[in-house]
Coordinates of C-alpha atoms and ligand atoms in Angstrom, one line a residue:
M1 CA -28.9 34.6 182.6
A2 CA -29.8 32.1 185.3
R3 CA -27.9 30.2 187.9
M4 CA -28.8 26.5 188.1
Q5 CA -27.8 23.6 190.2
L6 CA -25.3 21.3 188.4
Q7 CA -27.6 18.3 188.5
D8 CA -30.3 20.4 186.8
I9 CA -27.8 21.7 184.2
L10 CA -27.0 18.1 183.3
F11 CA -30.6 17.1 183.3
S12 CA -31.6 19.9 181.0
Q13 CA -28.8 18.9 178.5
G14 CA -30.0 15.3 178.2
F15 CA -27.6 13.4 180.5
G16 CA -30.3 11.3 182.1
T17 CA -32.9 11.6 184.8
R18 CA -32.3 14.0 187.7
R19 CA -31.3 11.1 189.8
V20 CA -28.8 9.8 187.2
C21 CA -27.4 13.3 186.8
A22 CA -27.0 13.8 190.6
G23 CA -25.2 10.4 190.7
L24 CA -22.8 11.3 187.9
V25 CA -21.8 14.5 189.8
Q26 CA -21.5 12.7 193.2
Q27 CA -19.3 10.0 191.6
G28 CA -16.8 12.7 190.5
M29 CA -17.6 12.2 186.8
V30 CA -18.3 15.9 186.1
I31 CA -15.6 18.5 185.5
V32 CA -16.6 22.2 185.6
N33 CA -14.2 24.9 184.7
G34 CA -11.3 22.5 184.8
A35 CA -12.0 21.0 188.2
V36 CA -14.1 18.0 189.4
C37 CA -17.3 19.2 191.1
D38 CA -18.9 16.4 193.2
D39 CA -21.7 18.6 194.8
A40 CA -24.8 18.0 192.7
A41 CA -26.5 21.1 194.2
A42 CA -23.6 23.5 193.5
D43 CA -24.9 26.3 191.3
F44 CA -23.4 27.8 188.3
E45 CA -24.3 30.4 185.7
A46 CA -25.7 28.0 183.1
Q47 CA -25.4 30.1 179.9
G48 CA -22.1 29.4 178.2
L49 CA -20.9 26.9 180.9
H50 CA -18.3 24.5 179.7
F51 CA -18.2 21.1 181.5
A52 CA -17.2 17.5 180.8
V53 CA -19.3 14.4 181.7
Q54 CA -17.3 11.1 181.8
G55 CA -14.6 12.8 179.7
V56 CA -17.0 14.2 177.1
A57 CA -16.7 18.0 176.7
W58 CA -20.0 19.8 176.6
E59 CA -21.3 23.4 176.5
Y60 CA -24.7 24.4 178.0
H61 CA -27.3 25.5 175.4
E62 CA -30.7 26.6 176.6
K63 CA -32.1 25.6 173.3
A64 CA -30.4 23.3 170.7
Y65 CA -29.9 24.5 167.2
L66 CA -27.6 22.4 165.0
M67 CA -26.7 21.5 161.5
L68 CA -26.1 18.1 160.1
H69 CA -24.5 17.1 156.9
K70 CA -27.0 14.4 156.0
P71 CA -25.3 11.5 154.2
T72 CA -27.1 9.3 151.7
A73 CA -28.9 6.2 152.9
Y74 CA -30.2 7.7 156.1
E75 CA -33.8 8.5 156.8
C76 CA -35.1 11.7 158.5
S77 CA -37.5 9.7 160.6
Q78 CA -37.3 8.6 164.2
K79 CA -38.8 5.3 163.1
P80 CA -37.0 4.5 159.8
S81 CA -38.2 1.7 157.6
M82 CA -35.2 0.8 155.3
H83 CA -32.1 2.8 156.4
P84 CA -30.7 4.0 159.7
S85 CA -32.2 7.2 161.2
I86 CA -30.3 10.5 161.0
Y87 CA -30.9 10.7 164.8
T88 CA -28.4 7.9 165.3
L89 CA -25.7 10.3 164.0
L90 CA -26.2 12.6 167.1
P91 CA -24.8 12.0 170.6
A92 CA -27.2 10.6 173.1
P93 CA -27.7 13.8 175.2
I94 CA -28.9 15.7 172.1
R95 CA -31.4 12.9 171.4
Q96 CA -32.6 12.9 175.0
R97 CA -32.7 16.6 175.9
G98 CA -35.8 17.7 177.6
G99 CA -36.9 14.2 178.5
G100 CA -40.5 13.0 178.1
A101 CA -42.3 11.8 174.9
A102 CA -41.1 14.7 172.7
A103 CA -37.4 14.4 173.8
G104 CA -34.5 15.6 171.8
V105 CA -34.1 17.6 168.7
Q106 CA -36.2 17.3 165.6
A107 CA -35.2 17.9 162.0
V108 CA -36.5 21.1 160.4
G109 CA -38.3 19.5 157.4
R110 CA -37.1 16.3 155.8
L111 CA -34.7 15.2 153.1
D112 CA -35.2 12.0 151.2
Q113 CA -33.1 9.0 152.1
D114 CA -31.0 9.5 149.0
T115 CA -30.6 13.3 149.3
T116 CA -27.5 14.6 151.0
G117 CA -26.6 18.0 152.5
L118 CA -27.6 20.7 154.9
L119 CA -30.3 19.7 157.5
L120 CA -31.2 21.8 160.5
L121 CA -32.3 20.3 163.8
S122 CA -33.6 22.0 167.0
D123 CA -35.7 21.5 170.1
D124 CA -37.2 24.9 169.8
G125 CA -40.7 24.3 168.5
K126 CA -41.2 28.0 167.5
F127 CA -38.1 27.9 165.4
I128 CA -39.0 24.7 163.7
H129 CA -42.5 26.0 163.0
R130 CA -41.2 29.3 161.6
M131 CA -38.6 27.6 159.4
S132 CA -41.0 25.1 158.1
S133 CA -43.9 27.5 157.5
P134 CA -44.5 28.2 153.8
R135 CA -45.4 31.7 154.8
H136 CA -41.7 32.4 155.7
H137 CA -40.4 31.4 152.2
V138 CA -36.9 30.6 153.4
P139 CA -35.0 29.9 150.2
K140 CA -33.3 26.5 150.0
V141 CA -30.7 25.8 147.3
Y142 CA -30.4 22.3 145.8
E143 CA -27.5 21.1 143.6
V144 CA -29.2 18.6 141.2
T145 CA -27.5 16.1 138.9
V146 CA -29.9 14.9 136.2
K147 CA -30.0 11.9 133.8
H148 CA -30.4 13.8 130.5
P149 CA -28.6 16.9 129.4
V150 CA -30.2 20.1 130.6
D151 CA -31.5 22.5 128.0
A152 CA -32.7 26.1 128.1
L153 CA -36.3 25.1 127.7
Q154 CA -36.2 23.0 130.9
V155 CA -34.6 25.9 132.8
Q156 CA -37.3 28.3 131.5
K157 CA -40.1 25.9 132.4
L158 CA -38.7 25.4 136.0
L159 CA -38.6 29.2 136.4
E160 CA -42.0 29.8 134.9
G161 CA -43.7 27.1 136.9
V162 CA -44.6 23.4 136.4
V163 CA -47.8 21.6 137.5
L164 CA -47.3 18.7 140.0
D165 CA -49.8 15.9 140.1
D166 CA -51.4 16.8 143.4
D167 CA -52.0 20.5 142.9
P168 CA -53.2 22.5 139.8
K169 CA -51.3 25.6 141.0
P170 CA -47.9 25.7 139.2
V171 CA -44.8 25.6 141.4
R172 CA -41.8 27.6 140.2
A173 CA -38.2 27.7 141.2
A174 CA -37.1 31.1 142.7
A175 CA -33.8 30.6 140.8
C176 CA -32.5 28.0 138.4
V177 CA -29.0 28.1 137.0
Q178 CA -27.5 25.4 134.8
T179 CA -24.1 24.6 136.2
G180 CA -23.0 21.8 133.9
E181 CA -24.3 19.6 131.1
L182 CA -26.1 17.5 133.7
Q183 CA -26.2 19.9 136.6
L184 CA -28.6 22.5 137.9
S185 CA -28.7 24.7 140.9
L186 CA -32.3 25.1 141.9
T187 CA -33.6 27.5 144.6
L188 CA -37.0 26.7 146.1
T189 CA -39.0 28.6 148.7
E190 CA -41.6 25.9 149.4
G191 CA -41.0 22.3 150.6
K192 CA -43.6 20.1 149.0
Y193 CA -43.2 16.3 149.1
H194 CA -40.3 15.2 146.7
Q195 CA -40.6 18.7 145.2
V196 CA -37.3 18.8 143.3
K197 CA -37.7 15.3 142.0
R198 CA -41.2 16.0 140.8
M199 CA -40.4 19.3 139.3
I200 CA -37.5 17.8 137.3
A201 CA -39.8 14.9 136.2
A202 CA -42.3 17.5 135.1
V203 CA -39.7 18.8 132.6
S204 CA -39.1 15.2 131.3
N205 CA -35.8 14.7 133.1
R206 CA -34.8 12.7 136.1
V207 CA -32.9 13.4 139.3
E208 CA -29.8 11.2 139.7
L209 CA -28.2 13.0 142.7
L210 CA -29.6 15.7 145.0
H211 CA -27.7 17.8 147.5
R212 CA -28.9 20.7 149.6
S213 CA -26.2 23.3 149.8
R214 CA -27.9 26.2 151.4
I215 CA -30.8 27.3 153.6
G216 CA -31.4 31.1 153.6
G217 CA -28.0 32.6 153.8
L218 CA -26.5 29.6 155.6
L219 CA -24.1 27.4 153.5
L220 CA -23.2 23.9 154.3
P221 CA -19.6 24.3 155.5
A222 CA -17.0 22.7 153.2
D223 CA -15.3 21.2 156.3
L224 CA -18.4 19.5 157.7
A225 CA -18.1 15.9 156.3
A226 CA -21.1 13.8 155.5
G227 CA -22.5 12.4 158.8
Q228 CA -21.0 15.2 160.9
W229 CA -23.0 17.8 162.9
R230 CA -22.2 21.0 164.8
W231 CA -23.9 23.6 166.9
L232 CA -25.2 26.6 165.0
T233 CA -23.4 29.8 165.9
V234 CA -25.1 33.1 166.6
D235 CA -23.9 34.2 163.1
D236 CA -25.3 31.0 161.5
L237 CA -28.7 31.7 163.0
A238 CA -28.7 35.3 161.9
S239 CA -27.7 34.3 158.4
I240 CA -30.6 31.9 158.0
S241 CA -33.1 34.5 159.1
A242 CA -31.6 37.3 157.0
P243 CA -30.7 35.6 153.7
V244 CA -31.0 38.4 151.3
S245 CA -30.5 41.8 153.0
A246 CA -27.6 41.6 155.3
A247 CA -27.9 45.4 155.6
A248 CA -31.1 44.9 157.5
L249 CA -29.2 43.3 160.4
P250 CA -28.0 45.4 163.3
D251 CA -24.3 46.4 163.0
T252 CA -23.3 44.7 166.2
L253 CA -25.2 41.5 166.3
N254 CA -25.0 40.1 169.8
E255 CA -26.3 36.9 171.3
T256 CA -29.6 38.4 172.3
S257 CA -30.5 39.8 168.9
A258 CA -29.6 36.6 167.1
A259 CA -31.6 34.6 169.6
T260 CA -34.6 36.9 168.9
L261 CA -34.2 36.4 165.2
A262 CA -34.2 32.7 165.8
R263 CA -37.6 32.9 167.4
Ligands
URA301 N1 -36.9 17.6 147.0 C1 -36.9 16.3 146.8 O1 -37.4 15.8 145.8 N2 -36.2 15.6 147.7 C2 -35.6 16.1 148.8 O2 -35.0 15.4 149.6 C3 -35.7 17.5 149.0 C4 -36.3 18.3 148.1

């Protein structure tokens, strides 16, 4: 818990340079706890602070952890080549947090431009590293629609392991369930380039639609429409890190323990 000057709070949350932030406060554009505060040096307990800048409601987050429902025809790159960047779906302060060359949040791994579904973003380098590291084996669930009818042999091969062109070591699905004539639910614990598409091609089929529905124990919420984002809650963070054994979690999960799990 730390008290911070209002101008520093705004700066840390991505509302511009310190000078711009001080100016916003002095011009009466910042509301804190329901009242205009025009003293840039006024200090507040930052954690959990609710404020509004030029009418936009905001909540202080020391680190940013969010989920995005990635729509199709968006690229997970800051410098996209064909389609708009997913970063354009986020408000400017989230893209600018922290300032400097590495400003803003980054996607935790990438989805192809034509893949939809759950994508995590953060400005916490350790979290991104942990989540992306193959050592951590965070299971990711993909709903796959294929071109040709699925058969039992394809499912068996995906579970036993298929060889992809760049690596002689077979890759296998941690789980593979046929959910329709042309549908599979595939769980992977690694994130190789185009992995689902290449695994499906290796069993002589072809991906037509690809949607990521789950990361660890975290499901894409049904009420988060394509293109929308939201902050991850303490419970969301805990469920990513503890996908299988909920019993391993402390009974009373508080802000601190979830933040620790996140790191
Ligand atoms: N596997 C793929 O082939 N594409 C994705 O976007 C994600 C996993």
